[in-house]
Every structure is written in structure tokens, then in C-alpha cells.
Amino acid sequence: MFITFEGGEGSGKTTQIALLREWLERRGFRSLTTREPGGTPLGAKLRELLLDVRSQVEPSAELLLYAADRAQHVAALIRPALQAGTVVLSDRYADSTLAYQGYGRGLDLAALQHITAFATGGLQPDLTFFLDIDPAQGLARRAQEGALNRLDALSLAFHQRVREGYLALIAAQPQRWVRIDADQPLAVVQGTIAAVVEERLVLGRA
Ligand code: TYD
């Protein structure tokens, strides 16, 4: 099973992925935690270029660098793990490209769909959690934690378009997505995630 986590900055995805991983292990499921950008050695180099606030990157080049990261990630890590029966948990995946480069930057959505399909060979997540947080609140959290990356530092209006983009993606494919209000205690968010995974994975209704 391939599970992805999406959300704006400061939505707590990373913490929730770690908690889900522990939960899966307690139930005897082998899992792999990974992220985009940066899930492979090549991806780690691309991540540095993509997130460095000093990088000058045109939107089209930004898109293709995320796509290159994803192509390597799918072929070298995600597909082999899924084939070995491992549950793969990814902190961001293709929906981030549609939300950030599509709705945020304004690149053509149909072109993004083609490029993404090429990069992934058509691999789609079985389940995607959207940890929904008000962008102003998320950015404030992120700023408190320390350095803002190149995308965090974009305007509040950009991050609001990203959130609207996610809501549009959810409306288009409601069976794949679960939207969770991320402005709740950690344990409540974790409980919701575990209940959904239990239903889809443990009870075999994926
Ligand atoms: P990261 O520090 O991992 O942020 P977060 O903790 O919010 O996930 O940085 C990843 C950044 O890259 C984030 O701002 C979203 C952006 N991004 C895109 O713009 N397009 C993409 O396809 C992906 C995967 C990420």
C-alpha cells in the first residue's frame, strides 16, 4: 500500500508520519518512510537546489526538478518497496506538484498531469492524507521553528492558492483523499489517521 501525506507548511505531516510508522510496526507491517523532494541520493542533491533561498529557479525549471526527483524516487525506491510488500509512507508526492506548481505558480495543469504521469509511470497513491491548516497559522509555526525554505518564503496569497488547489484535488478524487483538520491535538490527528489506515489496510478494504 502506498500512502502519501500532503499539506501546507507547518501542518505537522512529518510528526504524523513517524507516529503512523510506529503504529504499523506494532501491528507487524513492514514500512518505509520517505519524502519528496529528497528520498534518494540524487533527490537529496535536487532538494538542496530546490529549497535553497539563494537559488534562482524559473517556474518551469522548478517543475522539472521536482519531476526529476520524483522519477528517481519512484523507480529506485518506491516501486521496489511496494513490490516487496512494504507499506510506503511518503511525505509529499505528485499532488504537491499540482498544488504548488499548478495552483500556486499558475502553470498549466494539463501539462503538469502529463509530466507527472511520465515521471511516475502512472503510479498513484492508494490513500492520501491532507493535513489542513490555515496558511497564516502554518507559516507562523514554521517561522518559529527556524529557517524558512525558498517556498515557505513566498507570499501568504501563494500559500492560500496552494490550499485551495488541494481542496480542488480532493473534490475531484474524494475516494483517495482524507482531509484532516491539523489544528487539533497531535493525538487526535493520529487517532483519525490510524482509524482510516486500519479500515483500509488491516481490514483489507484498500
Ligand atoms: P519541506 O521542507 O519538505 O517542506 P514541508 O515540511 O512543508 O513538506 O519542503 C518541501 C517544499 O517543496 C515545500 O515547500 C513544498 C515544495 N514542493 C513543491 O513545490 N512541489 C513538489 O512537487 C514537492 C514534492 C514539494
Short mmCIF file of C-alpha atoms and ligand atoms in Angstrom, two decimals:
data_model
loop_
_atom_site.label_atom_id
_atom_site.label_comp_id
_atom_site.label_asym_id
_atom_site.label_seq_id
_atom_site.Cartn_x
_atom_site.Cartn_y
_atom_site.Cartn_z
CA MET A 1 0.00 0.00 0.00
CA PHE A 2 1.24 3.45 -0.96
CA ILE A 3 0.18 6.23 1.44
CA THR A 4 1.07 9.88 0.90
CA PHE A 5 0.82 12.92 3.15
CA GLU A 6 0.14 16.37 1.82
CA GLY A 7 -0.39 19.72 3.44
CA GLY A 8 0.86 23.22 3.76
CA GLU A 9 3.88 24.38 5.69
CA GLY A 10 3.76 23.68 9.41
CA SER A 11 0.87 21.20 9.18
CA GLY A 12 2.67 18.51 11.19
CA LYS A 13 2.99 15.90 8.42
CA THR A 14 6.42 14.71 9.46
CA THR A 15 5.37 14.02 13.04
CA GLN A 16 2.24 12.20 11.94
CA ILE A 17 4.19 10.00 9.52
CA ALA A 18 6.54 8.96 12.32
CA LEU A 19 3.56 8.11 14.55
CA LEU A 20 1.88 6.09 11.80
CA ARG A 21 5.09 4.21 11.17
CA GLU A 22 5.25 3.18 14.84
CA TRP A 23 1.59 2.18 14.73
CA LEU A 24 2.19 -0.01 11.65
CA GLU A 25 5.20 -1.63 13.26
CA ARG A 26 3.20 -2.52 16.37
CA ARG A 27 0.79 -4.34 14.06
CA GLY A 28 3.56 -6.20 12.27
CA PHE A 29 3.57 -4.27 8.99
CA ARG A 30 6.89 -3.52 7.35
CA SER A 31 7.00 0.11 6.28
CA LEU A 32 9.29 2.57 4.56
CA THR A 33 9.19 6.28 5.32
CA THR A 34 10.38 8.62 2.60
CA ARG A 35 9.85 12.13 1.30
CA GLU A 36 9.86 14.45 -1.68
CA PRO A 37 11.97 16.13 -2.62
CA GLY A 38 14.98 14.16 -1.40
CA GLY A 39 14.04 10.49 -0.98
CA THR A 40 17.08 9.21 -2.91
CA PRO A 41 20.77 10.25 -3.10
CA LEU A 42 20.10 12.09 -6.39
CA GLY A 43 16.99 13.59 -4.84
CA ALA A 44 18.97 14.88 -1.86
CA LYS A 45 21.07 16.97 -4.27
CA LEU A 46 17.97 18.23 -6.09
CA ARG A 47 16.40 19.09 -2.73
CA GLU A 48 19.31 21.36 -1.87
CA LEU A 49 18.93 23.21 -5.16
CA LEU A 50 15.16 23.44 -4.84
CA LEU A 51 14.94 24.68 -1.26
CA ASP A 52 17.95 27.00 -1.10
CA VAL A 53 16.64 30.56 -0.78
CA ARG A 54 19.61 31.73 -2.89
CA SER A 55 18.57 29.59 -5.92
CA GLN A 56 17.14 31.50 -8.87
CA VAL A 57 14.74 28.97 -10.41
CA GLU A 58 12.20 29.67 -13.13
CA PRO A 59 8.77 28.03 -12.51
CA SER A 60 9.20 25.65 -15.48
CA ALA A 61 12.67 24.59 -14.27
CA GLU A 62 11.32 24.18 -10.73
CA LEU A 63 8.61 21.87 -12.05
CA LEU A 64 11.09 19.73 -13.97
CA LEU A 65 13.45 19.43 -10.99
CA TYR A 66 10.59 18.17 -8.80
CA ALA A 67 9.63 15.79 -11.62
CA ALA A 68 13.22 14.51 -11.88
CA ASP A 69 13.31 13.93 -8.13
CA ARG A 70 10.04 12.01 -8.36
CA ALA A 71 11.08 9.90 -11.36
CA GLN A 72 14.17 8.72 -9.49
CA HIS A 73 12.19 8.23 -6.28
CA VAL A 74 9.52 6.05 -7.90
CA ALA A 75 11.89 3.92 -9.96
CA ALA A 76 14.69 3.44 -7.43
CA LEU A 77 12.80 3.33 -4.14
CA ILE A 78 9.00 3.31 -4.14
CA ARG A 79 8.22 0.66 -6.76
CA PRO A 80 10.78 -1.85 -5.46
CA ALA A 81 9.49 -1.39 -1.91
CA LEU A 82 5.85 -1.85 -2.95
CA GLN A 83 6.80 -4.94 -4.92
CA ALA A 84 8.43 -6.35 -1.79
CA GLY A 85 5.16 -5.90 0.11
CA THR A 86 6.31 -2.90 2.15
CA VAL A 87 3.85 -0.16 3.10
CA VAL A 88 5.34 3.06 1.71
CA LEU A 89 4.68 6.34 3.54
CA SER A 90 5.75 9.42 1.60
CA ASP A 91 5.92 12.95 2.95
CA ARG A 92 4.59 14.66 -0.23
CA TYR A 93 4.20 13.21 -3.72
CA ALA A 94 2.70 14.23 -7.07
CA ASP A 95 -0.21 16.19 -5.57
CA SER A 96 2.35 18.69 -4.25
CA THR A 97 3.31 19.50 -7.84
CA LEU A 98 -0.29 20.13 -8.82
CA ALA A 99 -0.90 22.25 -5.71
CA TYR A 100 2.36 24.28 -5.66
CA GLN A 101 3.47 24.50 -9.30
CA GLY A 102 -0.08 24.32 -10.70
CA TYR A 103 -2.38 26.24 -8.36
CA GLY A 104 0.41 28.19 -6.61
CA ARG A 105 2.65 29.17 -9.53
CA GLY A 106 -0.11 29.06 -12.14
CA LEU A 107 1.49 26.53 -14.53
CA ASP A 108 -0.82 24.68 -16.90
CA LEU A 109 -2.49 21.81 -15.03
CA ALA A 110 -2.86 19.55 -18.09
CA ALA A 111 0.87 19.86 -18.83
CA LEU A 112 1.65 19.03 -15.19
CA GLN A 113 -0.52 15.93 -15.38
CA HIS A 114 1.40 14.69 -18.44
CA ILE A 115 4.81 15.38 -16.96
CA THR A 116 3.83 13.78 -13.67
CA ALA A 117 2.43 10.68 -15.41
CA PHE A 118 5.72 10.35 -17.32
CA ALA A 119 7.80 10.77 -14.16
CA THR A 120 5.81 8.25 -12.11
CA GLY A 121 4.91 5.76 -14.83
CA GLY A 122 1.34 6.32 -13.64
CA LEU A 123 1.91 5.26 -10.02
CA GLN A 124 -0.82 6.79 -7.83
CA PRO A 125 -1.14 6.59 -4.07
CA ASP A 126 -3.78 4.26 -2.63
CA LEU A 127 -4.54 6.76 0.09
CA THR A 128 -3.61 10.41 0.66
CA PHE A 129 -4.00 12.41 3.88
CA PHE A 130 -4.35 16.16 3.62
CA LEU A 131 -3.40 17.81 6.90
CA ASP A 132 -5.31 21.02 6.55
CA ILE A 133 -4.11 24.12 8.33
CA ASP A 134 -4.81 27.80 7.84
CA PRO A 135 -1.79 29.00 5.78
CA ALA A 136 -1.16 32.04 8.01
CA GLN A 137 -1.04 29.81 11.09
CA GLY A 138 1.15 27.19 9.38
CA LEU A 139 3.66 29.75 8.18
CA ALA A 140 3.81 31.30 11.65
CA ARG A 141 4.56 27.85 13.13
CA ARG A 142 7.24 27.24 10.52
CA ALA A 143 8.86 30.64 11.12
CA GLN A 144 9.00 29.89 14.86
CA GLU A 145 10.78 26.57 14.20
CA GLY A 146 13.60 28.33 12.33
CA ALA A 147 14.66 28.88 8.76
CA LEU A 148 12.07 29.28 6.03
CA ASN A 149 12.92 27.48 2.76
CA ARG A 150 12.59 29.03 -0.72
CA LEU A 151 8.92 28.07 -1.00
CA ASP A 152 7.95 28.82 2.61
CA ALA A 153 9.18 32.35 1.98
CA LEU A 154 6.61 33.01 -0.79
CA SER A 155 3.60 35.22 -0.07
CA LEU A 156 0.59 34.28 2.02
CA ALA A 157 -1.52 34.62 -1.17
CA PHE A 158 0.63 31.89 -2.79
CA HIS A 159 0.05 29.54 0.15
CA GLN A 160 -3.66 30.29 0.09
CA ARG A 161 -3.78 29.30 -3.60
CA VAL A 162 -1.93 26.08 -2.72
CA ARG A 163 -4.55 25.24 -0.09
CA GLU A 164 -7.41 25.99 -2.50
CA GLY A 165 -5.63 23.75 -5.00
CA TYR A 166 -5.57 20.85 -2.56
CA LEU A 167 -9.28 21.31 -1.87
CA ALA A 168 -9.96 21.15 -5.63
CA LEU A 169 -7.86 17.97 -5.95
CA ILE A 170 -9.79 16.39 -3.06
CA ALA A 171 -13.12 17.29 -4.65
CA ALA A 172 -12.00 15.65 -7.91
CA GLN A 173 -10.94 12.33 -6.30
CA PRO A 174 -12.71 12.10 -2.93
CA GLN A 175 -12.25 8.33 -2.58
CA ARG A 176 -8.44 8.63 -2.45
CA TRP A 177 -8.24 11.56 -0.02
CA VAL A 178 -8.87 12.06 3.68
CA ARG A 179 -8.83 15.70 4.84
CA ILE A 180 -7.98 16.22 8.49
CA ASP A 181 -8.11 19.47 10.43
CA ALA A 182 -4.48 19.81 11.53
CA ASP A 183 -5.34 22.42 14.16
CA GLN A 184 -6.17 19.67 16.68
CA PRO A 185 -4.05 17.92 19.31
CA LEU A 186 -1.44 15.55 17.86
CA ALA A 187 -3.12 12.51 19.40
CA VAL A 188 -6.48 13.34 17.84
CA VAL A 189 -4.94 13.68 14.38
CA GLN A 190 -3.02 10.46 14.90
CA GLY A 191 -6.15 8.62 16.02
CA THR A 192 -8.01 9.67 12.88
CA ILE A 193 -5.15 8.58 10.63
CA ALA A 194 -4.77 5.22 12.39
CA ALA A 195 -8.50 4.54 12.16
CA VAL A 196 -8.53 5.16 8.40
CA VAL A 197 -5.43 3.03 7.81
CA GLU A 198 -6.85 0.28 9.97
CA GLU A 199 -10.01 0.21 7.92
CA ARG A 200 -8.24 0.27 4.53
CA LEU A 201 -5.20 -1.87 5.28
CA VAL A 202 -5.85 -4.14 8.22
CA LEU A 203 -9.39 -4.93 7.18
CA GLY A 204 -8.27 -5.23 3.56
CA ARG A 205 -10.54 -2.66 2.03
CA ALA A 206 -7.81 -0.67 0.29
P1 TYD B 1 9.90 20.65 3.07
O1 TYD B 1 10.92 21.31 3.94
O2 TYD B 1 9.96 19.17 2.91
O3 TYD B 1 8.52 21.20 3.48
P2 TYD B 1 7.32 20.58 4.27
O4 TYD B 1 7.82 20.25 5.63
O5 TYD B 1 6.32 21.69 4.23
O6 TYD B 1 6.88 19.38 3.48
O7 TYD B 1 10.00 21.36 1.65
C1 TYD B 1 9.39 20.89 0.52
C2 TYD B 1 8.90 22.11 -0.23
O8 TYD B 1 8.81 21.81 -1.62
C3 TYD B 1 7.53 22.55 0.23
O9 TYD B 1 7.53 23.97 0.34
C4 TYD B 1 6.62 22.14 -0.91
C5 TYD B 1 7.53 22.16 -2.10
N1 TYD B 1 7.16 21.20 -3.18
C6 TYD B 1 6.71 21.68 -4.40
O10 TYD B 1 6.59 22.91 -4.58
N2 TYD B 1 6.41 20.81 -5.40
C7 TYD B 1 6.56 19.46 -5.26
O11 TYD B 1 6.28 18.68 -6.19
C8 TYD B 1 7.04 18.96 -3.98
C9 TYD B 1 7.21 17.48 -3.77
C10 TYD B 1 7.31 19.87 -2.98
#
